[in-house]
PDB file of C-alpha atoms in Angstrom:
ATOM      1  CA  MET C 964     -19.784  -1.817  -0.370  1.00  0.00           C
ATOM      2  CA  THR C 965     -22.407  -4.197   1.035  1.00  0.00           C
ATOM      3  CA  LEU C 966     -20.969  -6.924   3.262  1.00  0.00           C
ATOM      4  CA  ILE C 967     -22.555 -10.203   2.160  1.00  0.00           C
ATOM      5  CA  PRO C 968     -22.668 -12.813   4.957  1.00  0.00           C
ATOM      6  CA  LEU C 969     -20.864 -16.083   4.395  1.00  0.00           C
ATOM      7  CA  PRO C 970     -23.122 -19.127   3.994  1.00  0.00           C
ATOM      8  CA  SER C 971     -22.783 -21.489   6.942  1.00  0.00           C
ATOM      9  CA  PHE C 972     -21.599 -24.423   4.821  1.00  0.00           C
ATOM     10  CA  LEU C 973     -18.363 -22.528   4.190  1.00  0.00           C
ATOM     11  CA  PHE C 974     -17.394 -22.259   7.848  1.00  0.00           C
ATOM     12  CA  GLU C 975     -19.257 -24.904   9.857  1.00  0.00           C
ATOM     13  CA  PRO C 976     -16.816 -27.689   8.894  1.00  0.00           C
ATOM     14  CA  LEU C 977     -13.951 -25.483  10.101  1.00  0.00           C
ATOM     15  CA  VAL C 978     -15.719 -24.828  13.388  1.00  0.00           C
ATOM     16  CA  ARG C 979     -16.536 -28.526  13.844  1.00  0.00           C
ATOM     17  CA  ALA C 980     -12.884 -29.385  13.293  1.00  0.00           C
ATOM     18  CA  ALA C 981     -11.765 -26.742  15.799  1.00  0.00           C
ATOM     19  CA  LEU C 982     -14.206 -28.027  18.421  1.00  0.00           C
ATOM     20  CA  ALA C 983     -13.090 -31.602  17.826  1.00  0.00           C
ATOM     21  CA  GLU C 984      -9.468 -30.530  18.240  1.00  0.00           C
ATOM     22  CA  ASP C 985     -10.285 -28.812  21.543  1.00  0.00           C
ATOM     23  CA  LEU C 986     -12.516 -31.558  22.943  1.00  0.00           C
ATOM     24  CA  GLY C 987     -10.008 -34.271  22.070  1.00  0.00           C
ATOM     25  CA  ARG C 988     -10.565 -37.787  23.340  1.00  0.00           C
ATOM     26  CA  ALA C 989     -12.411 -37.104  26.598  1.00  0.00           C
ATOM     27  CA  GLY C 990     -14.292 -33.838  26.157  1.00  0.00           C
ATOM     28  CA  ASP C 991     -14.211 -30.775  28.407  1.00  0.00           C
ATOM     29  CA  LEU C 992     -12.986 -32.305  31.666  1.00  0.00           C
ATOM     30  CA  THR C 993     -13.246 -29.032  33.581  1.00  0.00           C
ATOM     31  CA  THR C 994     -16.753 -28.032  32.556  1.00  0.00           C
ATOM     32  CA  ASP C 995     -18.063 -31.604  32.666  1.00  0.00           C
ATOM     33  CA  ALA C 996     -16.943 -31.888  36.299  1.00  0.00           C
ATOM     34  CA  ILE C 997     -18.059 -28.467  37.511  1.00  0.00           C
ATOM     35  CA  VAL C 998     -21.149 -27.346  35.600  1.00  0.00           C
ATOM     36  CA  PRO C 999     -24.487 -29.169  35.823  1.00  0.00           C
ATOM     37  CA  ARG C1000     -26.109 -29.801  32.454  1.00  0.00           C
ATOM     38  CA  ASP C1001     -29.374 -28.118  33.485  1.00  0.00           C
ATOM     39  CA  LEU C1002     -27.902 -24.713  34.313  1.00  0.00           C
ATOM     40  CA  THR C1003     -28.213 -21.759  31.950  1.00  0.00           C
ATOM     41  CA  ALA C1004     -26.268 -18.543  31.698  1.00  0.00           C
ATOM     42  CA  LYS C1005     -26.278 -15.268  29.851  1.00  0.00           C
ATOM     43  CA  THR C1006     -22.971 -14.025  28.504  1.00  0.00           C
ATOM     44  CA  VAL C1007     -21.851 -11.006  26.536  1.00  0.00           C
ATOM     45  CA  LEU C1008     -19.084 -10.645  23.974  1.00  0.00           C
ATOM     46  CA  VAL C1009     -17.214  -7.474  24.930  1.00  0.00           C
ATOM     47  CA  ALA C1010     -14.532  -5.582  23.034  1.00  0.00           C
ATOM     48  CA  ARG C1011     -11.497  -5.031  25.249  1.00  0.00           C
ATOM     49  CA  GLN C1012     -10.037  -2.545  22.754  1.00  0.00           C
ATOM     50  CA  PRO C1013     -11.366  -0.469  19.859  1.00  0.00           C
ATOM     51  CA  GLY C1014     -11.627  -2.147  16.497  1.00  0.00           C
ATOM     52  CA  VAL C1015     -13.853  -3.555  13.769  1.00  0.00           C
ATOM     53  CA  VAL C1016     -15.944  -6.678  14.249  1.00  0.00           C
ATOM     54  CA  ALA C1017     -15.813  -9.705  11.934  1.00  0.00           C
ATOM     55  CA  GLY C1018     -16.738 -13.345  12.419  1.00  0.00           C
ATOM     56  CA  LEU C1019     -19.870 -13.258  14.570  1.00  0.00           C
ATOM     57  CA  ASP C1020     -21.616 -15.956  12.533  1.00  0.00           C
ATOM     58  CA  VAL C1021     -18.562 -18.173  12.887  1.00  0.00           C
ATOM     59  CA  ALA C1022     -18.408 -17.614  16.653  1.00  0.00           C
ATOM     60  CA  GLY C1023     -22.139 -18.239  16.927  1.00  0.00           C
ATOM     61  CA  ALA C1024     -21.730 -21.531  15.093  1.00  0.00           C
ATOM     62  CA  ALA C1025     -19.272 -22.727  17.748  1.00  0.00           C
ATOM     63  CA  PHE C1026     -21.848 -22.208  20.483  1.00  0.00           C
ATOM     64  CA  ARG C1027     -24.747 -23.666  18.491  1.00  0.00           C
ATOM     65  CA  LEU C1028     -22.805 -26.754  17.491  1.00  0.00           C
ATOM     66  CA  MET C1029     -22.435 -27.480  21.186  1.00  0.00           C
ATOM     67  CA  ASP C1030     -26.142 -26.757  21.792  1.00  0.00           C
ATOM     68  CA  PRO C1031     -28.567 -25.814  19.007  1.00  0.00           C
ATOM     69  CA  GLU C1032     -30.740 -23.956  21.522  1.00  0.00           C
ATOM     70  CA  VAL C1033     -28.091 -21.321  22.271  1.00  0.00           C
ATOM     71  CA  LYS C1034     -29.341 -17.842  21.352  1.00  0.00           C
ATOM     72  CA  VAL C1035     -27.070 -15.127  19.954  1.00  0.00           C
ATOM     73  CA  VAL C1036     -28.366 -11.554  19.838  1.00  0.00           C
ATOM     74  CA  VAL C1037     -26.053  -9.243  17.892  1.00  0.00           C
ATOM     75  CA  ASP C1038     -25.610  -5.618  18.950  1.00  0.00           C
ATOM     76  CA  LYS C1039     -22.687  -4.764  16.674  1.00  0.00           C
ATOM     77  CA  PRO C1040     -22.796  -6.713  13.384  1.00  0.00           C
ATOM     78  CA  ASP C1041     -19.760  -7.555  11.304  1.00  0.00           C
ATOM     79  CA  GLY C1042     -18.193  -4.442   9.857  1.00  0.00           C
ATOM     80  CA  SER C1043     -19.135  -2.313  12.884  1.00  0.00           C
ATOM     81  CA  LYS C1044     -16.567  -0.106  14.563  1.00  0.00           C
ATOM     82  CA  VAL C1045     -16.583  -0.655  18.317  1.00  0.00           C
ATOM     83  CA  ALA C1046     -15.062   1.180  21.255  1.00  0.00           C
ATOM     84  CA  ALA C1047     -13.300  -0.508  24.156  1.00  0.00           C
ATOM     85  CA  GLY C1048     -15.951  -1.849  26.502  1.00  0.00           C
ATOM     86  CA  ALA C1049     -18.654  -2.100  23.843  1.00  0.00           C
ATOM     87  CA  ILE C1050     -20.981  -5.093  23.974  1.00  0.00           C
ATOM     88  CA  ILE C1051     -20.823  -6.831  20.614  1.00  0.00           C
ATOM     89  CA  ALA C1052     -23.425  -9.531  21.210  1.00  0.00           C
ATOM     90  CA  SER C1053     -25.142 -11.503  23.934  1.00  0.00           C
ATOM     91  CA  VAL C1054     -25.018 -15.287  24.030  1.00  0.00           C
ATOM     92  CA  SER C1055     -27.374 -17.229  26.251  1.00  0.00           C
ATOM     93  CA  GLY C1056     -28.208 -20.875  26.793  1.00  0.00           C
ATOM     94  CA  ARG C1057     -26.902 -23.868  28.681  1.00  0.00           C
ATOM     95  CA  ALA C1058     -23.834 -22.790  30.591  1.00  0.00           C
ATOM     96  CA  HIS C1059     -22.102 -26.065  29.749  1.00  0.00           C
ATOM     97  CA  ALA C1060     -22.227 -25.320  26.019  1.00  0.00           C
ATOM     98  CA  LEU C1061     -21.152 -21.703  26.439  1.00  0.00           C
ATOM     99  CA  LEU C1062     -18.100 -22.603  28.490  1.00  0.00           C
ATOM    100  CA  THR C1063     -17.017 -25.468  26.258  1.00  0.00           C
ATOM    101  CA  ALA C1064     -17.303 -23.461  23.036  1.00  0.00           C
ATOM    102  CA  GLU C1065     -15.902 -20.214  24.448  1.00  0.00           C
ATOM    103  CA  ARG C1066     -12.285 -20.527  23.337  1.00  0.00           C
ATOM    104  CA  VAL C1067     -13.035 -21.792  19.833  1.00  0.00           C
ATOM    105  CA  ALA C1068     -15.605 -19.026  19.324  1.00  0.00           C
ATOM    106  CA  LEU C1069     -13.194 -16.354  20.548  1.00  0.00           C
ATOM    107  CA  ASN C1070     -10.272 -17.728  18.532  1.00  0.00           C
ATOM    108  CA  PHE C1071     -12.219 -17.208  15.328  1.00  0.00           C
ATOM    109  CA  LEU C1072     -13.832 -13.925  16.378  1.00  0.00           C
ATOM    110  CA  CYS C1073     -10.647 -12.278  17.682  1.00  0.00           C
ATOM    111  CA  HIS C1074      -8.572 -13.363  14.675  1.00  0.00           C
ATOM    112  CA  LEU C1075     -11.076 -12.224  12.063  1.00  0.00           C
ATOM    113  CA  SER C1076     -11.834  -8.979  13.907  1.00  0.00           C
ATOM    114  CA  GLY C1077      -8.095  -8.290  14.044  1.00  0.00           C
ATOM    115  CA  ILE C1078      -7.888  -8.600  10.262  1.00  0.00           C
ATOM    116  CA  ALA C1079     -10.922  -6.341   9.825  1.00  0.00           C
ATOM    117  CA  THR C1080      -9.417  -3.794  12.204  1.00  0.00           C
ATOM    118  CA  VAL C1081      -6.031  -3.446  10.488  1.00  0.00           C
ATOM    119  CA  THR C1082      -7.740  -3.373   7.090  1.00  0.00           C
ATOM    120  CA  ALA C1083      -9.980  -0.544   8.233  1.00  0.00           C
ATOM    121  CA  GLY C1084      -6.913   1.378   9.406  1.00  0.00           C
ATOM    122  CA  ILE C1085      -5.255   1.173   5.998  1.00  0.00           C
ATOM    123  CA  VAL C1086      -8.515   2.002   4.206  1.00  0.00           C
ATOM    124  CA  GLU C1087      -8.859   5.091   6.385  1.00  0.00           C
ATOM    125  CA  ALA C1088      -5.275   6.098   5.628  1.00  0.00           C
ATOM    126  CA  VAL C1089      -5.920   6.203   1.855  1.00  0.00           C
ATOM    127  CA  LYS C1090      -9.503   7.460   1.865  1.00  0.00           C
ATOM    128  CA  GLU C1091      -8.555  10.661  -0.001  1.00  0.00           C
ATOM    129  CA  HIS C1092      -7.418   8.631  -2.989  1.00  0.00           C
ATOM    130  CA  LYS C1093      -9.060   6.177  -5.381  1.00  0.00           C
ATOM    131  CA  ALA C1094      -6.855   3.207  -4.527  1.00  0.00           C
ATOM    132  CA  GLN C1095      -8.631   0.155  -3.155  1.00  0.00           C
ATOM    133  CA  ILE C1096      -6.927  -1.909  -0.458  1.00  0.00           C
ATOM    134  CA  VAL C1097      -6.914  -5.629  -1.282  1.00  0.00           C
ATOM    135  CA  CYS C1098      -5.555  -8.765   0.346  1.00  0.00           C
ATOM    136  CA  THR C1099      -3.521 -11.564  -1.213  1.00  0.00           C
ATOM    137  CA  ARG C1100      -3.231 -15.365  -1.081  1.00  0.00           C
ATOM    138  CA  LYS C1101      -0.945 -15.089   1.957  1.00  0.00           C
ATOM    139  CA  THR C1102      -3.551 -16.617   4.225  1.00  0.00           C
ATOM    140  CA  THR C1103      -3.696 -19.255   6.952  1.00  0.00           C
ATOM    141  CA  PRO C1104      -4.147 -22.648   5.266  1.00  0.00           C
ATOM    142  CA  GLY C1105      -7.800 -23.641   5.505  1.00  0.00           C
ATOM    143  CA  LEU C1106      -8.979 -20.193   6.616  1.00  0.00           C
ATOM    144  CA  ARG C1107      -8.678 -18.260   3.343  1.00  0.00           C
ATOM    145  CA  THR C1108     -12.408 -17.735   2.814  1.00  0.00           C
ATOM    146  CA  LEU C1109     -12.883 -16.457   6.366  1.00  0.00           C
ATOM    147  CA  GLU C1110      -9.819 -14.211   6.302  1.00  0.00           C
ATOM    148  CA  LYS C1111     -10.769 -12.682   2.970  1.00  0.00           C
ATOM    149  CA  TYR C1112     -14.272 -12.100   4.323  1.00  0.00           C
ATOM    150  CA  ALA C1113     -12.720 -10.276   7.282  1.00  0.00           C
ATOM    151  CA  VAL C1114     -10.834  -7.997   4.882  1.00  0.00           C
ATOM    152  CA  ARG C1115     -14.165  -7.079   3.289  1.00  0.00           C
ATOM    153  CA  ALA C1116     -15.637  -6.450   6.738  1.00  0.00           C
ATOM    154  CA  GLY C1117     -12.854  -3.914   7.252  1.00  0.00           C
ATOM    155  CA  GLY C1118     -13.701  -2.097   4.020  1.00  0.00           C
ATOM    156  CA  GLY C1119     -11.085  -3.718   1.805  1.00  0.00           C
ATOM    157  CA  GLY C1120     -11.391  -5.907  -1.273  1.00  0.00           C
ATOM    158  CA  ASN C1121     -10.124  -9.299  -2.346  1.00  0.00           C
ATOM    159  CA  HIS C1122      -7.439 -10.258  -4.802  1.00  0.00           C
ATOM    160  CA  ARG C1123      -7.436 -13.813  -6.174  1.00  0.00           C
ATOM    161  CA  PHE C1124      -9.047 -16.463  -3.983  1.00  0.00           C
ATOM    162  CA  GLY C1125      -6.947 -19.137  -5.640  1.00  0.00           C
ATOM    163  CA  LEU C1126      -4.758 -20.042  -8.554  1.00  0.00           C
ATOM    164  CA  ASP C1127      -7.819 -20.717 -10.697  1.00  0.00           C
ATOM    165  CA  ASP C1128      -9.246 -17.163 -10.482  1.00  0.00           C
ATOM    166  CA  ALA C1129      -7.001 -15.467 -13.006  1.00  0.00           C
ATOM    167  CA  VAL C1130      -3.532 -15.502 -14.541  1.00  0.00           C
ATOM    168  CA  LEU C1131      -0.879 -13.697 -12.494  1.00  0.00           C
ATOM    169  CA  ILE C1132       2.508 -13.940 -14.177  1.00  0.00           C
ATOM    170  CA  LYS C1133       5.190 -13.344 -11.549  1.00  0.00           C
ATOM    171  CA  ASP C1134       8.959 -12.972 -11.741  1.00  0.00           C
ATOM    172  CA  ASN C1135       9.672 -16.698 -11.534  1.00  0.00           C
ATOM    173  CA  HIS C1136       7.186 -17.433 -14.322  1.00  0.00           C
ATOM    174  CA  ILE C1137       8.967 -14.861 -16.490  1.00  0.00           C
ATOM    175  CA  ALA C1138      12.402 -16.255 -15.678  1.00  0.00           C
ATOM    176  CA  ILE C1139      11.414 -19.855 -16.397  1.00  0.00           C
ATOM    177  CA  ALA C1140       9.501 -18.916 -19.571  1.00  0.00           C
ATOM    178  CA  GLY C1141      12.484 -16.983 -20.875  1.00  0.00           C
ATOM    179  CA  GLY C1142      11.034 -13.488 -20.789  1.00  0.00           C
ATOM    180  CA  ILE C1143       7.869 -11.424 -20.699  1.00  0.00           C
ATOM    181  CA  ARG C1144       6.847 -12.054 -24.308  1.00  0.00           C
ATOM    182  CA  PRO C1145       6.935 -15.870 -24.200  1.00  0.00           C
ATOM    183  CA  ALA C1146       5.246 -15.874 -20.802  1.00  0.00           C
ATOM    184  CA  LEU C1147       2.386 -13.702 -22.068  1.00  0.00           C
ATOM    185  CA  GLU C1148       2.045 -15.596 -25.344  1.00  0.00           C
ATOM    186  CA  ARG C1149       1.847 -18.947 -23.578  1.00  0.00           C
ATOM    187  CA  ALA C1150      -0.647 -17.591 -21.044  1.00  0.00           C
ATOM    188  CA  ARG C1151      -2.948 -16.286 -23.780  1.00  0.00           C
ATOM    189  CA  ALA C1152      -2.757 -19.577 -25.630  1.00  0.00           C
ATOM    190  CA  GLY C1153      -3.488 -21.574 -22.494  1.00  0.00           C
ATOM    191  CA  VAL C1154      -6.573 -19.857 -21.053  1.00  0.00           C
ATOM    192  CA  GLY C1155      -9.989 -18.815 -22.284  1.00  0.00           C
ATOM    193  CA  HIS C1156     -10.997 -15.354 -23.419  1.00  0.00           C
ATOM    194  CA  MET C1157     -12.808 -14.633 -20.140  1.00  0.00           C
ATOM    195  CA  VAL C1158      -9.675 -15.022 -18.004  1.00  0.00           C
ATOM    196  CA  LYS C1159      -7.856 -11.844 -17.007  1.00  0.00           C
ATOM    197  CA  ILE C1160      -4.076 -11.678 -17.248  1.00  0.00           C
ATOM    198  CA  GLU C1161      -1.965  -9.675 -14.797  1.00  0.00           C
ATOM    199  CA  LEU C1162       1.797  -9.313 -15.070  1.00  0.00           C
ATOM    200  CA  GLU C1163       4.227  -8.493 -12.272  1.00  0.00           C
ATOM    201  CA  VAL C1164       6.951  -5.977 -13.173  1.00  0.00           C
ATOM    202  CA  ASP C1165       9.891  -4.784 -11.111  1.00  0.00           C
ATOM    203  CA  THR C1166      11.114  -1.999 -13.380  1.00  0.00           C
ATOM    204  CA  LEU C1167       9.703   0.676 -15.663  1.00  0.00           C
ATOM    205  CA  ALA C1168      11.465  -1.010 -18.596  1.00  0.00           C
ATOM    206  CA  GLN C1169       9.538  -4.206 -17.928  1.00  0.00           C
ATOM    207  CA  LEU C1170       6.339  -2.175 -17.691  1.00  0.00           C
ATOM    208  CA  GLU C1171       6.995  -0.604 -21.082  1.00  0.00           C
ATOM    209  CA  GLU C1172       7.443  -4.043 -22.641  1.00  0.00           C
ATOM    210  CA  ALA C1173       4.287  -5.375 -20.966  1.00  0.00           C
ATOM    211  CA  LEU C1174       2.187  -2.449 -22.184  1.00  0.00           C
ATOM    212  CA  ALA C1175       3.413  -2.929 -25.738  1.00  0.00           C
ATOM    213  CA  LEU C1176       2.296  -6.557 -25.631  1.00  0.00           C
ATOM    214  CA  GLY C1177      -0.993  -5.833 -23.844  1.00  0.00           C
ATOM    215  CA  VAL C1178      -2.145  -6.978 -20.407  1.00  0.00           C
ATOM    216  CA  ASP C1179      -5.265  -6.507 -18.307  1.00  0.00           C
ATOM    217  CA  ALA C1180      -3.404  -5.481 -15.152  1.00  0.00           C
ATOM    218  CA  VAL C1181       0.141  -4.798 -13.991  1.00  0.00           C
ATOM    219  CA  LEU C1182       1.498  -5.550 -10.541  1.00  0.00           C
ATOM    220  CA  LEU C1183       4.052  -2.843  -9.749  1.00  0.00           C
ATOM    221  CA  ASP C1184       6.249  -4.629  -7.245  1.00  0.00           C
ATOM    222  CA  ASN C1185       8.310  -2.786  -4.627  1.00  0.00           C
ATOM    223  CA  MET C1186       8.368   0.503  -6.534  1.00  0.00           C
ATOM    224  CA  SER C1187       8.853   3.840  -4.791  1.00  0.00           C
ATOM    225  CA  PRO C1188       6.018   6.411  -4.877  1.00  0.00           C
ATOM    226  CA  ASP C1189       7.949   8.369  -7.512  1.00  0.00           C
ATOM    227  CA  GLU C1190       8.328   5.262  -9.697  1.00  0.00           C
ATOM    228  CA  LEU C1191       4.651   4.484  -9.202  1.00  0.00           C
ATOM    229  CA  ARG C1192       3.648   7.939 -10.408  1.00  0.00           C
ATOM    230  CA  ILE C1193       5.712   7.445 -13.558  1.00  0.00           C
ATOM    231  CA  ALA C1194       4.235   3.976 -14.023  1.00  0.00           C
ATOM    232  CA  VAL C1195       0.666   5.273 -13.755  1.00  0.00           C
ATOM    233  CA  SER C1196       1.416   7.973 -16.334  1.00  0.00           C
ATOM    234  CA  MET C1197       2.871   5.324 -18.655  1.00  0.00           C
ATOM    235  CA  VAL C1198      -0.173   3.060 -18.326  1.00  0.00           C
ATOM    236  CA  LYS C1199      -2.635   5.879 -19.070  1.00  0.00           C
ATOM    237  CA  GLY C1200      -5.622   3.767 -18.115  1.00  0.00           C
ATOM    238  CA  ARG C1201      -4.788   0.912 -20.500  1.00  0.00           C
ATOM    239  CA  ALA C1202      -4.548  -1.566 -17.630  1.00  0.00           C
ATOM    240  CA  LEU C1203      -5.331  -1.756 -13.944  1.00  0.00           C
ATOM    241  CA  THR C1204      -2.378  -0.732 -11.805  1.00  0.00           C
ATOM    242  CA  GLU C1205      -1.616  -2.589  -8.579  1.00  0.00           C
ATOM    243  CA  ALA C1206       1.083  -1.551  -6.120  1.00  0.00           C
ATOM    244  CA  SER C1207       2.552  -4.165  -3.825  1.00  0.00           C
ATOM    245  CA  GLY C1208       5.443  -4.510  -1.411  1.00  0.00           C
ATOM    246  CA  ARG C1209       6.404  -2.942   1.940  1.00  0.00           C
ATOM    247  CA  VAL C1210       3.011  -1.263   2.419  1.00  0.00           C
ATOM    248  CA  THR C1211       2.198   0.043   5.910  1.00  0.00           C
ATOM    249  CA  ALA C1212      -0.306   2.508   7.302  1.00  0.00           C
ATOM    250  CA  ALA C1213       2.492   5.100   7.169  1.00  0.00           C
ATOM    251  CA  THR C1214       3.527   4.444   3.567  1.00  0.00           C
ATOM    252  CA  ALA C1215       0.084   3.717   2.109  1.00  0.00           C
ATOM    253  CA  PRO C1216      -0.993   7.380   1.607  1.00  0.00           C
ATOM    254  CA  ALA C1217       2.042   8.185  -0.559  1.00  0.00           C
ATOM    255  CA  ILE C1218       1.542   4.999  -2.540  1.00  0.00           C
ATOM    256  CA  ALA C1219      -2.153   5.781  -3.050  1.00  0.00           C
ATOM    257  CA  ALA C1220      -1.313   9.362  -4.081  1.00  0.00           C
ATOM    258  CA  SER C1221       0.592   7.978  -7.066  1.00  0.00           C
ATOM    259  CA  GLY C1222      -2.760   7.198  -8.677  1.00  0.00           C
ATOM    260  CA  VAL C1223      -2.645   3.388  -8.617  1.00  0.00           C
ATOM    261  CA  ASP C1224      -5.948   1.536  -8.727  1.00  0.00           C
ATOM    262  CA  LEU C1225      -5.120  -1.153  -6.160  1.00  0.00           C
ATOM    263  CA  ILE C1226      -2.771  -1.642  -3.226  1.00  0.00           C
ATOM    264  CA  SER C1227      -2.288  -5.286  -2.253  1.00  0.00           C
ATOM    265  CA  ILE C1228      -1.067  -6.143   1.240  1.00  0.00           C
ATOM    266  CA  GLY C1229      -0.203  -9.664   2.347  1.00  0.00           C
ATOM    267  CA  TRP C1230       0.187  -8.947   6.055  1.00  0.00           C
ATOM    268  CA  LEU C1231      -3.489  -8.024   6.410  1.00  0.00           C
ATOM    269  CA  THR C1232      -4.191 -11.736   6.616  1.00  0.00           C
ATOM    270  CA  HIS C1233      -0.902 -13.349   7.624  1.00  0.00           C
ATOM    271  CA  SER C1234       0.263 -11.002  10.389  1.00  0.00           C
ATOM    272  CA  ALA C1235      -2.686  -8.991  11.711  1.00  0.00           C
ATOM    273  CA  PRO C1236      -2.775  -8.966  15.523  1.00  0.00           C
ATOM    274  CA  THR C1237      -5.939 -10.326  17.085  1.00  0.00           C
ATOM    275  CA  LEU C1238      -8.545  -7.948  18.447  1.00  0.00           C
ATOM    276  CA  ASP C1239      -8.980  -8.518  22.176  1.00  0.00           C
ATOM    277  CA  ILE C1240     -12.574  -9.652  22.743  1.00  0.00           C
ATOM    278  CA  GLY C1241     -13.787 -11.386  25.880  1.00  0.00           C
ATOM    279  CA  LEU C1242     -16.796 -13.401  26.944  1.00  0.00           C
ATOM    280  CA  ASP C1243     -18.212 -12.062  30.218  1.00  0.00           C
ATOM    281  CA  TYR C1244     -20.736 -13.993  32.263  1.00  0.00           C
ATOM    282  CA  ALA C1245     -23.719 -12.390  33.944  1.00  0.00           C
ATOM    283  CA  THR C1246     -27.344 -13.187  34.695  1.00  0.00           C
ATOM    284  CA  GLU C1247     -30.071 -10.911  35.887  1.00  0.00           C
ATOM    285  CA  GLU C1248     -28.902 -11.743  39.409  1.00  0.00           C
ATOM    286  CA  GLU C1249     -25.285 -10.881  38.460  1.00  0.00           C
ATOM    287  CA  THR C1250     -24.162 -14.447  39.151  1.00  0.00           C
ATOM    288  CA  PRO C1251     -22.444 -16.748  36.703  1.00  0.00           C
ATOM    289  CA  PHE C1252     -25.167 -19.381  36.574  1.00  0.00           C
ATOM    290  CA  ALA C1253     -28.941 -19.512  36.923  1.00  0.00           C
ATOM    291  CA  GLU C1254     -31.280 -22.462  37.201  1.00  0.00           C
ATOM    292  CA  ALA C1255     -32.710 -23.600  33.883  1.00  0.00           C
TER     293      ALA C1255
END
């Protein structure tokens, strides 16, 4: 799968807001007092632990918004696996800008690389099977586009970006509608012919009813691997099968072995630990700052 870069208009407003939050009312008091405006520095982004990189364009935007003349040279592009100690990119320019933007740049880069890293781990765990690992809408408010991009950087895929992507009829929809049939009938009557309809089922009996009525995809929620195997045999390719619930790197292989098409995992985006990445300062003279 080719990783398509995000256009800058999707993330620059987020970066501007993060910088404004950090700079507050009076700017960077520490750097303003210590670092002359005419000094330059070369820095390197270094992985402190092994993982998968994601978010370099976003991190670069933080530096360039502080100084458009900052130069970022990428050694390990998004989607790259890196070892501990690997140089990911070099960032050079006015030291004042580099220091002021450092934390915002690393906050984005470490968070998104953490998502890419855990995604890659799950993808590796199920590589012997056809199941694709996908994320969900359980994302940080305001960061959904970036977090879903990070999942792709880790080799995964995306579920819905929002409520307007497709119809996903969940248990509460079914309960309020009065059953699977009325929920499906109302959904079909309310959307156009191009909109896919997926139905969440908790039991094999519900699955049987859904298949009789016809759906594009079924979300098999919290089913055991044995139940999933039965469900896949019942579907017989008539709909996409998606497994969800309590998926970990340890349980994912058994779930994938059931033959499901998709495995959706919310914690990829809402609970992934950050990847430890640091910004190290060095010039050709091995000192923090050099004259501009």
